[in-house]
XYZ file of C-alpha atoms in Angstrom:
573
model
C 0.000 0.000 0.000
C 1.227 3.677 -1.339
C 1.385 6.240 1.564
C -1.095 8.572 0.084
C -3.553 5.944 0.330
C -3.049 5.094 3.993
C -3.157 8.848 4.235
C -6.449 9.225 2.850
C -8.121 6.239 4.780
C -7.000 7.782 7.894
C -8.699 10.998 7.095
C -11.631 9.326 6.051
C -11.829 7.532 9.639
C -10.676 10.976 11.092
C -14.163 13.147 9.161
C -16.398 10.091 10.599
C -15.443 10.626 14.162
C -15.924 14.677 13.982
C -19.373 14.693 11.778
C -20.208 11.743 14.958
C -19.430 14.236 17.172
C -20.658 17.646 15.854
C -23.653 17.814 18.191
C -21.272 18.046 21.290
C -19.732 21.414 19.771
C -23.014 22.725 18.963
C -24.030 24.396 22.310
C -20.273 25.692 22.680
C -19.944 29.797 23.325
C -17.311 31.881 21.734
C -14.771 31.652 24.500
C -14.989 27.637 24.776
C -14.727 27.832 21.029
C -11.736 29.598 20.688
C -9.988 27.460 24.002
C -10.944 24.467 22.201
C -9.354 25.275 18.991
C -6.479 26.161 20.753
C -5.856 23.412 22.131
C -6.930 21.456 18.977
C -4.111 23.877 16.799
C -1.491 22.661 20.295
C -2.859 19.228 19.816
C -2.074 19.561 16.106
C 1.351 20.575 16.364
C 2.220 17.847 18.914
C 0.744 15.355 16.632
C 2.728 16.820 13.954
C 6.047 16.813 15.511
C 5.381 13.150 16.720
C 4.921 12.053 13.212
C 8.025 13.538 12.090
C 9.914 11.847 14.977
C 8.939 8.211 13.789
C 9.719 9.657 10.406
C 13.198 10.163 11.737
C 12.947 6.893 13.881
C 11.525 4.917 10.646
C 14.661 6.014 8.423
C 17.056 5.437 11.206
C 15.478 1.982 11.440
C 15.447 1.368 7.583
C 18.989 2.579 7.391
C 20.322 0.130 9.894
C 18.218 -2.772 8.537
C 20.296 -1.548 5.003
C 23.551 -2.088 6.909
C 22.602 -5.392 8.582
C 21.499 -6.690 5.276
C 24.402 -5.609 3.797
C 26.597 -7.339 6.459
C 24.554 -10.307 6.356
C 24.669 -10.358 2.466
C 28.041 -9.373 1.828
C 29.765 -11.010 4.776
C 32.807 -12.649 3.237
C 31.488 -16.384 4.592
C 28.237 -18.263 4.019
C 25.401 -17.828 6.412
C 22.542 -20.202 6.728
C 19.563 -20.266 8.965
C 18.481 -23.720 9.662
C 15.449 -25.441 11.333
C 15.673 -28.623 13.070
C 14.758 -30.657 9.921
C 17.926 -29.096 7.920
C 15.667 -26.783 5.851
C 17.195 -23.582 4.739
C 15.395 -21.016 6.359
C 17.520 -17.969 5.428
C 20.499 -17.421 3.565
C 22.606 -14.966 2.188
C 24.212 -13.775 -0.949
C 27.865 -15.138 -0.358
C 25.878 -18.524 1.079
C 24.042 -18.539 -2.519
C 27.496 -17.921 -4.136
C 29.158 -20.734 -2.781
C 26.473 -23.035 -3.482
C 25.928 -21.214 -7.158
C 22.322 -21.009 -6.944
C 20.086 -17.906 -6.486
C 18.604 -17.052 -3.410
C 14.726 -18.067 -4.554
C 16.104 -21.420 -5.068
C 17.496 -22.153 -1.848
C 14.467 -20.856 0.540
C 12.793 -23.990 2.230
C 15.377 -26.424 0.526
C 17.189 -29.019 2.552
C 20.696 -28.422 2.615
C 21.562 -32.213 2.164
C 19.990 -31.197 -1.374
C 23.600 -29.152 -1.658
C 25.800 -32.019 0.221
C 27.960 -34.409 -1.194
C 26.724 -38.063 -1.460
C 27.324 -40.102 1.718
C 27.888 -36.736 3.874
C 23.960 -36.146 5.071
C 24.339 -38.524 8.122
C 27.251 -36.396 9.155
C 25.019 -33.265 9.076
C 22.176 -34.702 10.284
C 24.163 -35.718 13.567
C 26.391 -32.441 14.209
C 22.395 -30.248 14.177
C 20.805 -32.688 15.773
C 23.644 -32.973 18.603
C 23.672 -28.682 18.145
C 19.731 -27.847 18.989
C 20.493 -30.526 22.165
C 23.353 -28.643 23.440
C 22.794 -25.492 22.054
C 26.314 -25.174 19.996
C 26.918 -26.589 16.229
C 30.650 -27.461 16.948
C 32.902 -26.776 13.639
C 33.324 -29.403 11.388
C 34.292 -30.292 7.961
C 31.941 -31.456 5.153
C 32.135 -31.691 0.949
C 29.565 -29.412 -0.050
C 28.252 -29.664 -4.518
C 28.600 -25.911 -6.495
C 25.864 -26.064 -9.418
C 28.439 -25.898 -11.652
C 31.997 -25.663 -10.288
C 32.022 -28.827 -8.762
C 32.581 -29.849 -5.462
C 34.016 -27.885 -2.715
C 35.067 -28.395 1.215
C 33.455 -26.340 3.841
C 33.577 -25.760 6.931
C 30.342 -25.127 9.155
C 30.001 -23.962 12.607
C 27.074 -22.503 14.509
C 24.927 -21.665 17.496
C 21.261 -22.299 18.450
C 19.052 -19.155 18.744
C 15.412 -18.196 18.639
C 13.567 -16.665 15.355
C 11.454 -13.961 16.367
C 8.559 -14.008 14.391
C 7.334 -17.588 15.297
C 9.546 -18.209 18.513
C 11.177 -21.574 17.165
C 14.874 -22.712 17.504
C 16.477 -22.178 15.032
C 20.630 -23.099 13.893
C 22.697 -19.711 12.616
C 25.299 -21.845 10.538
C 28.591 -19.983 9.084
C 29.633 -21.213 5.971
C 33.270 -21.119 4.404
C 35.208 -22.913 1.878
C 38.070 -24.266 2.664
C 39.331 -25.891 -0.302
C 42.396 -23.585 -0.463
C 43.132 -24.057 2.994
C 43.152 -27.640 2.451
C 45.384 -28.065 -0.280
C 47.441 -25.591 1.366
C 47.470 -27.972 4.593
C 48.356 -31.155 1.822
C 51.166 -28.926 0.461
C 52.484 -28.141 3.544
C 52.211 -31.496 4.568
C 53.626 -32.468 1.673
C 56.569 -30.270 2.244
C 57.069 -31.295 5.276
C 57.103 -34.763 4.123
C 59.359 -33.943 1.249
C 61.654 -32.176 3.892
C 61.831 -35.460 6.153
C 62.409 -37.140 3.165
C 65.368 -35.013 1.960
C 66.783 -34.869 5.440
C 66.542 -38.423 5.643
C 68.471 -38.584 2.232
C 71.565 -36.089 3.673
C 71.677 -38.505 5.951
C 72.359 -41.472 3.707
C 74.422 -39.300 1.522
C 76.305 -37.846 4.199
C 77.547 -41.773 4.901
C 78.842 -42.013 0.620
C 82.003 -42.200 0.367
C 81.967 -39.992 -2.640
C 81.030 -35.994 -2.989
C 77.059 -35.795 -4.066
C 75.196 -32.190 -4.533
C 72.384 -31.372 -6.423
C 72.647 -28.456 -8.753
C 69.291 -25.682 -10.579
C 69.427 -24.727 -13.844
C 71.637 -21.840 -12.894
C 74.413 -23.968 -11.424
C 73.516 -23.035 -7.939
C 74.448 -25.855 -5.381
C 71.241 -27.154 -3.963
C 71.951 -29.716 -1.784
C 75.712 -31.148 -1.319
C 76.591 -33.980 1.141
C 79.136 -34.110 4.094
C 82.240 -35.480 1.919
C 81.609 -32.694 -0.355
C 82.185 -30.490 2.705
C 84.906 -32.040 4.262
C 86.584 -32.223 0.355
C 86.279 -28.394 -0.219
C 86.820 -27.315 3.066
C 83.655 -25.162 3.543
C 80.705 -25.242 6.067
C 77.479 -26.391 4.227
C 75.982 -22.896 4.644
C 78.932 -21.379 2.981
C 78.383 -23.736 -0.163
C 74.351 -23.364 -0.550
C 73.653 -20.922 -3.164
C 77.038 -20.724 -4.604
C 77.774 -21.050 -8.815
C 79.286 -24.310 -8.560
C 81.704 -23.552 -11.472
C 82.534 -19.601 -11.075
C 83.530 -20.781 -7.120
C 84.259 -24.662 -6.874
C 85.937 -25.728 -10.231
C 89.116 -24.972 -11.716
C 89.514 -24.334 -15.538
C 92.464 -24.969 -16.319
C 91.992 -28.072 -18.609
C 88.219 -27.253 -19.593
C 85.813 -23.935 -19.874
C 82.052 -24.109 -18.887
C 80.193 -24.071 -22.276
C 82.904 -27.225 -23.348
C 80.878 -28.911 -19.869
C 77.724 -28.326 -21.375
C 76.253 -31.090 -23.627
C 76.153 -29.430 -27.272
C 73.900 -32.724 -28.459
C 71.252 -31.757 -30.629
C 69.087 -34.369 -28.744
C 70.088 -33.567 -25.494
C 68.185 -31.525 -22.702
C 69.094 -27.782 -23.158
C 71.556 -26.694 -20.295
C 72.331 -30.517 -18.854
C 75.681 -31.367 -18.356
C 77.820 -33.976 -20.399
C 77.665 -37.322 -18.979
C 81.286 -37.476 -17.576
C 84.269 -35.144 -17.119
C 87.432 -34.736 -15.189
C 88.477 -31.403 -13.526
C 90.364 -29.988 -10.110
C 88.570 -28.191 -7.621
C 89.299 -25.198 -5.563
C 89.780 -26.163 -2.003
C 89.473 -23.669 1.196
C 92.725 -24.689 1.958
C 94.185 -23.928 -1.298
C 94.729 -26.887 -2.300
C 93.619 -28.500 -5.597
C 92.382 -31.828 -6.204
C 91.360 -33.843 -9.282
C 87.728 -35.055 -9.445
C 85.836 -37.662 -11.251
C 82.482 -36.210 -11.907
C 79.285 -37.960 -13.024
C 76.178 -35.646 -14.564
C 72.607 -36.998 -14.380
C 70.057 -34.174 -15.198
C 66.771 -34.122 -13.590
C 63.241 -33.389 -15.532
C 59.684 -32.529 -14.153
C 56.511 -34.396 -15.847
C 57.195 -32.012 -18.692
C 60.610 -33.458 -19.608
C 61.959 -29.909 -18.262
C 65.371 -29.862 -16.628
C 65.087 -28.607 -13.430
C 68.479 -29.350 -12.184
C 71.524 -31.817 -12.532
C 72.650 -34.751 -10.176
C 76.428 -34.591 -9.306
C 78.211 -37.531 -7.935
C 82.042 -36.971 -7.542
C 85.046 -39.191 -6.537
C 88.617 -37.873 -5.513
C 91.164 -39.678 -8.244
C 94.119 -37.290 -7.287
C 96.013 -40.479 -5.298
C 94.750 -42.969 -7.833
C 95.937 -41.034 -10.718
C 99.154 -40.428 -9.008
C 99.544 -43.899 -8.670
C 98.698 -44.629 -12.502
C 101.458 -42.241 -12.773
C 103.767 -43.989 -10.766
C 102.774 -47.092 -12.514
C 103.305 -45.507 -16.030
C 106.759 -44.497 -14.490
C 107.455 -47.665 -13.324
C 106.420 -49.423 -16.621
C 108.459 -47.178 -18.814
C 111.384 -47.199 -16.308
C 111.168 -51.191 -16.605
C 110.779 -51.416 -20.144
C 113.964 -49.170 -20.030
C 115.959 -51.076 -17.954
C 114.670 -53.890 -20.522
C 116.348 -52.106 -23.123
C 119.364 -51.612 -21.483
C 119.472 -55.038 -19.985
C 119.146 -56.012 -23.507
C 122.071 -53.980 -24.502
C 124.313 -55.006 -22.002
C 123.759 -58.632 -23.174
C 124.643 -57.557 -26.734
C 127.578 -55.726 -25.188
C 128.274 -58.744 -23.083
C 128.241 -60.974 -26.442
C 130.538 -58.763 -28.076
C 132.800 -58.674 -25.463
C 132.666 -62.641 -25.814
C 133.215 -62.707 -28.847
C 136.519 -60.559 -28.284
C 137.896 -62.567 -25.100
C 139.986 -64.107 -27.096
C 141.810 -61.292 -28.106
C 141.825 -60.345 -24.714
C 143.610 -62.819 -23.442
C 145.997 -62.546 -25.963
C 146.615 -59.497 -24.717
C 147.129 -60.349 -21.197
C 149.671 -62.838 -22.191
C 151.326 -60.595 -24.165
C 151.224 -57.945 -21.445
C 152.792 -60.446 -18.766
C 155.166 -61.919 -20.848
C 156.157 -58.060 -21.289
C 156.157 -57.810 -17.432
C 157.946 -60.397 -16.562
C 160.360 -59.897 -19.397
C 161.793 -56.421 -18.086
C 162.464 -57.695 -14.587
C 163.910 -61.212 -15.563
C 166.644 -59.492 -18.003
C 167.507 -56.826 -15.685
C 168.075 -59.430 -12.750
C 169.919 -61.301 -15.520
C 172.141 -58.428 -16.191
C 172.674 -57.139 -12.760
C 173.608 -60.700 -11.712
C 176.351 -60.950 -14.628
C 177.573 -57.837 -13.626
C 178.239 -58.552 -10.020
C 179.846 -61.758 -10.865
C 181.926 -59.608 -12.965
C 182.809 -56.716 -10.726
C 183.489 -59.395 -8.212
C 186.104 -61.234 -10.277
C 187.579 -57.887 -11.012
C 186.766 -56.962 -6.902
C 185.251 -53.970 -7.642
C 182.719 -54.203 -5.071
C 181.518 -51.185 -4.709
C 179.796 -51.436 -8.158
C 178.098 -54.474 -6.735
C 175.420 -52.454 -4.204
C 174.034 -50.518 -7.349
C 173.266 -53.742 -9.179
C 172.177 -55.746 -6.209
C 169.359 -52.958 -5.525
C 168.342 -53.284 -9.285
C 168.055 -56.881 -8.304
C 166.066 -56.533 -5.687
C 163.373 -53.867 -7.475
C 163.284 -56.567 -10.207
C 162.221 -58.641 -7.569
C 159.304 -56.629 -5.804
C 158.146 -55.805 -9.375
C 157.530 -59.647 -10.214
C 155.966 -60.149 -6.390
C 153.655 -57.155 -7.298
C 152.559 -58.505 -10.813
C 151.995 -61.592 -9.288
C 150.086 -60.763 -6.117
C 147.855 -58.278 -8.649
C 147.426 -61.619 -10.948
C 146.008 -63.476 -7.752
C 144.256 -60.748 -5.862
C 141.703 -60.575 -9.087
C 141.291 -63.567 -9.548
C 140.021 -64.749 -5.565
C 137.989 -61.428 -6.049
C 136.565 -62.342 -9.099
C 135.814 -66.140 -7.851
C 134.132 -63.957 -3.988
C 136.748 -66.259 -1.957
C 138.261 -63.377 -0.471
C 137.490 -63.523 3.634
C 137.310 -60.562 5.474
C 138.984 -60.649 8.974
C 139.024 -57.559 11.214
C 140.974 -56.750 14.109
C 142.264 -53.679 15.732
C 145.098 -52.186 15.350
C 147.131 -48.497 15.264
C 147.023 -47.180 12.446
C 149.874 -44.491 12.594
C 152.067 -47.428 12.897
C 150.529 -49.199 9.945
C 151.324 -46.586 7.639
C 154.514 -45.937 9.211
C 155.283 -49.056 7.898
C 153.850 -48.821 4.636
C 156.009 -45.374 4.167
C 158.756 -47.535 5.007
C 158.444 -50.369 2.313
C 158.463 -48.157 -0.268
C 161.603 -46.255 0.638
C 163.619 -48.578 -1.584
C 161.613 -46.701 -4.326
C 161.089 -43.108 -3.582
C 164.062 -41.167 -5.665
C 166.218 -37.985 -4.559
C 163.908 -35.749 -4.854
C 160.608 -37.928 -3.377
C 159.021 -38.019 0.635
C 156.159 -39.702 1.454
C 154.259 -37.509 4.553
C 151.680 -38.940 6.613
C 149.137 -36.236 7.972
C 147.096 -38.012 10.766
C 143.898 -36.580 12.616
C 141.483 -38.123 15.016
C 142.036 -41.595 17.098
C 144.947 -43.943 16.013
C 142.551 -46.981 16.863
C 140.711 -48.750 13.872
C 139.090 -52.277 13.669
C 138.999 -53.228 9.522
C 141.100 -56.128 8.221
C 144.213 -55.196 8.360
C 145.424 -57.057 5.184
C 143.107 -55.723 3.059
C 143.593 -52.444 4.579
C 147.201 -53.106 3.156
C 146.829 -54.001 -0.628
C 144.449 -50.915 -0.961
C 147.483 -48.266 0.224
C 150.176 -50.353 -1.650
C 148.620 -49.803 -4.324
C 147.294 -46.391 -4.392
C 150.686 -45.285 -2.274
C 152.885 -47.088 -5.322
C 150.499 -45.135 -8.149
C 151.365 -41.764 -6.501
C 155.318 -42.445 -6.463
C 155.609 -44.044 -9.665
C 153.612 -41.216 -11.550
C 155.052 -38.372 -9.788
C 158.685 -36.894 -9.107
C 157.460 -34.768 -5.935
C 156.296 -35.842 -2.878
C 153.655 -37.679 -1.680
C 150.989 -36.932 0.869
C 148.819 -39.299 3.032
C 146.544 -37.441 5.098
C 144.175 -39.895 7.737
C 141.048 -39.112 9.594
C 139.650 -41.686 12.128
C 136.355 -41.327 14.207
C 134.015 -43.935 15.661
C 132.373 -44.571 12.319
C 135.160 -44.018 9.775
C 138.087 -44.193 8.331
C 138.908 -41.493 5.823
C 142.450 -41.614 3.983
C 143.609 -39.121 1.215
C 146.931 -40.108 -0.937
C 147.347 -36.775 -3.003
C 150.181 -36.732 -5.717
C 151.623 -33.995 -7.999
C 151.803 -35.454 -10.525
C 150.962 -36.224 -14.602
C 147.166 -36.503 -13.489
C 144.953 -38.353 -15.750
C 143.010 -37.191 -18.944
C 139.485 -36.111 -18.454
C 138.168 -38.296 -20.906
C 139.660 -41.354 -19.133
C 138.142 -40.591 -15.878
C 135.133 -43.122 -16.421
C 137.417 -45.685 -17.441
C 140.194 -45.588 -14.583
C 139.094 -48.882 -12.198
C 138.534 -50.931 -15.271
C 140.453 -54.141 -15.627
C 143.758 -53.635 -17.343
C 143.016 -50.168 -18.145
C 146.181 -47.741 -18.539
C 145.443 -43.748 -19.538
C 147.283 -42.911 -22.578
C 150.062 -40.643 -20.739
C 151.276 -43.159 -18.714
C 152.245 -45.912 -21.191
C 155.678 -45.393 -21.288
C 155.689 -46.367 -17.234
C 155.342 -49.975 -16.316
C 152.222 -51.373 -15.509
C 149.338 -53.731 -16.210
C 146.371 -51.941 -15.494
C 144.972 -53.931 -12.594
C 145.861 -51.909 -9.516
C 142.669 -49.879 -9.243
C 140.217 -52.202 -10.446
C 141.749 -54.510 -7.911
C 141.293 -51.467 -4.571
C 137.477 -50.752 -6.474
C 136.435 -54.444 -5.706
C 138.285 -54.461 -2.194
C 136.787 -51.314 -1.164
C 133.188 -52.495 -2.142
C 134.235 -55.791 -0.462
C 134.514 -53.946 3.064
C 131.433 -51.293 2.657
C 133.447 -48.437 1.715
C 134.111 -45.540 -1.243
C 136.265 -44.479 -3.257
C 136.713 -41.243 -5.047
C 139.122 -39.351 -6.903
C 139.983 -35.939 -9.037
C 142.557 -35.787 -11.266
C 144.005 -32.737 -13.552
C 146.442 -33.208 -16.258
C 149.888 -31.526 -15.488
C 149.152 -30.781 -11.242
C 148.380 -34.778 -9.751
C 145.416 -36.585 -8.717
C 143.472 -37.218 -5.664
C 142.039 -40.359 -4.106
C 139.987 -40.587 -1.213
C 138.736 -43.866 0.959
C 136.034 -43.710 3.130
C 135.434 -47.407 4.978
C 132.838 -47.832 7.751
C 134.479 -48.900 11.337
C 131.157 -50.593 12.906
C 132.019 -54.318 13.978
């Protein structure tokens, strides 16, 4: 109904009531006329000013049943008025929204009607347990959309009375949850995957090997405890790093020559296998095996590369070695081989050799035998004519003639028992200033005018070395030094409790440079000596009797100033 109707009908009522009453004003005099319409104008005016107070009162009211309709409307979750049967008594806009059906539509329906099959009994209990306590306790429940499909909600509410027909009635909030819950499964998820990964460290941390997981942007990931310990960083300092601008050294390779160039390969995955040194924290490089396997997502997109390294530095040392060690053996090979060639050819000229020796025997024994031959006519000679005083000069020849036979000879069988290793070595102590006192004396009978032999000792007199042994190695080095030199000879001794160093030093021819290597061989002689007697077999015979009592020998020679040679023999018993 219009407001100027209800106006109208009110004025009609108002007109019946006065004409009604007309006869009661009838009999009225001026004065009571004019009171009464006084009060009738007051009367007026109060009735007037009422009405425009419930005018105010009716907007006020209409404005806040505006804003309670709007909350209840526009609320951002569902709200549903319920009776005790489930029927939807009231609901509003974002309640209609959810379930994607107009308001019209809703009014007096069930809301099983919008419930997901096998979900009414759980409705039906939560109300029925709510209008017995009072309090519809949340709870969760797959609601249908009309054309989205089906959503979770979650429903809570309380028990209150509607005031127009005084029943109980269930206020139920309405909100969907689906987000929430697949936020809930990811983060369960997550925290699942986490476990998972943590559990992984774990069994990667035990490897043996290095293990990190790289992204597309070479960023380590993930890397294990080896890794760590290998590079020499705390796992917080490796995590987010460029695993090639910080970790890897390119000296053999670059990074694009890493990358796998394949036209059928997966755009930014590494190749298979390479070899490289990394960059320690200790500065210290070490060469890597490394193993690539890149990972895809359902879309066959790589997300990321697999790493698995192994530390080869020892084992490629060791191939190194080995490699050494194979070429060193297929060199000795060679020169094993050689020295049996060499060892054939010399065969094949023993013959001559010995020839040789014979002839250089015959040569030494010839000299001394005709000079003793001589000498001895001679004496008998100056002795018929008894001229004995020519007789000492030629007895002394006799006698060097002599030693000079004993000497081949002894030289002959010293090489020979050191050749066959029946030479016995018997020590024994004994002073050796006196043992070279008498050494200096045996060869008095062949210094000349102009020759002294001078023995320098330092340190203890005391040795313990066999003593015959001792002697054949100064014979013949002492005799070498007088018989190549026209000065004097020095012999300069050192004795602690480990050693025994001697020195016989000579001025005299010396001995080519080029000979040097050849010096202790068997019959060797140097070229500016040949005119001096001699067989060659002195040295080579105080090389193998040096070696035979643990010792060295040494020497330096120069042409025109004398030569040098130094013993060194061990004293332990």
């Amino acid at each position: 109904m219009s407001k100027s109707s209800a106006e109208s009908k009110l004025r009609a009522k108002a007109e019946k009531i006065i004409s009604e009453k007309t006869d009661l004003i009838k009999d009225l005099t001026l004065e009571e006329s004019q009171s009464l319409l006084h009060e009738l104008e007051v009367h007026q005016l109060e009735l007037e000013m009422q009405n425009e107070e419930l005018r105010e009162t009716q907007h006020r009211l209409e404005e806040s049943r505006d804003q309670y309709t709007d909350l209840f409307d526009f609320a951002p979750i569902g709200y549903i008025v319920l009776n005790e049967r489930a029927e939807i008594k009231n609901i509003n806009l974002t309640g209609c929204d959810l379930l994607g059906i107009e308001r019209s539509f809703v009014i007096g329906k069930p809301l099983s009607a919008y419930i997901s099959k096998g979900q009414s009994r759980n409705l039906f209990l939560n109300l029925r347990k709510a209008f017995e306590t009072g309090l519809l306790p949340s709870f969760e429940i797959e609601m249908k959309h009309k054309s989205k499909g089906n959503f979770m909600a979650l429903l809570q509410g309380v028990i209150t009375k509607d005031q127009k027909n005084k029943t109980a009635v269930c206020r139920v909030s309405l909100s969907d949850i689906t987000e929430l819950k697949k936020a809930e499964a990811l983060q369960i998820s997550h925290e699942s995957l986490q476990k998972e990964k943590e559990k992984i460290q774990q069994y990667l941390n035990l490897a043996p090997v290095v293990f990190l997981l790289i992204d597309t942007e070479y960023k380590v990931q993930m890397i294990n405890k080896k890794g760590c310990e290998l590079l020499g960083y705390k796992r917080q300092e490796i995590i987010g790093k460029h695993w090639f601008g910080n970790f890897i050294n390119f000296e053999n390779h670059d990074k694009v020559s890493l990358i796998d160039q394949s036209r059928h390969k997966i755009k930014g995955s590494l190749i298979p296998y390479f070899e490289s040194y990394i960059k320690c924290g200790n500065n210290e490089s070490r060469l890597m095996s490394w193993t690539n396997v890149a990972l895809l997502d359902n879309h066959k997109q790589h997300i990321g590369t697999l790493i698995a390294g192994e530390d080869v530095t020892e084992r490629k040392k060791l191939e190194l070695r080995k490699q050494k060690y194979t070429e060193e053996l297929e060199q000795l090979v060679e020169e094993r081989t050689k020295e049996l060639k060499e060892a054939l050819a010399k065969e094949k000229n023993i013959n001559e050799m010995k020839s040789a020796f014979v002839s250089m025997a015959s040569h030494e024994f010839r000299t001394p035998l005709t000079s003793i031959l001589s000498s001895t006519f001679l004496i008998k000679r100056y002795n018929d004519m008894k001229e004995y005083a020519k007789e000492r000069r030629h007895i002394e020849r006799i006698k060097s003639s002599v030693h000079q036979l004993t000497s081949v000879l002894e030289d002959f069988l010293s090489i020979d028992k050191l050749e066959r290793g029946i030479v016995a070595i018997k020590k024994e102590t004994f002073d050796l200033n006196e043992f070279i006192a008498e050494i200096i004396e045996d060869f008095e009978w062949m210094l000349t005018e102009n020759q002294k032999i001078k023995h320098v000792p330092k340190g203890s007199a005391e040795v313990f070395l066999d003593k015959k042994i001792l002697r054949n190695i100064l014979l013949n080095l002492v005799s070498n030094a007088i018989k190549y030199s026209e000065t004097d000879v020095k012999i300069r001794s050192f004795v602690n409790k480990k050693v025994l160093k001697i020195v016989v030093e000579d001025k005299g021819l010396g001995i080519p440079e080029k000979e040097h290597k050849d010096l202790f061989k068997k019959f060797f002689r140097a070229k500016n000596v040949a005119h001096i007697q001699g067989i060659g077999l002195g040295l080579s015979i105080v090389k193998h009797y040096v070696r035979l009592l643990g010792g060295t020998i040494m020497f330096s020679s120069k042409m025109g100033e004398g030569s040098t040679f130094e013993l060194v023999l061990p004293l332990q018993p």
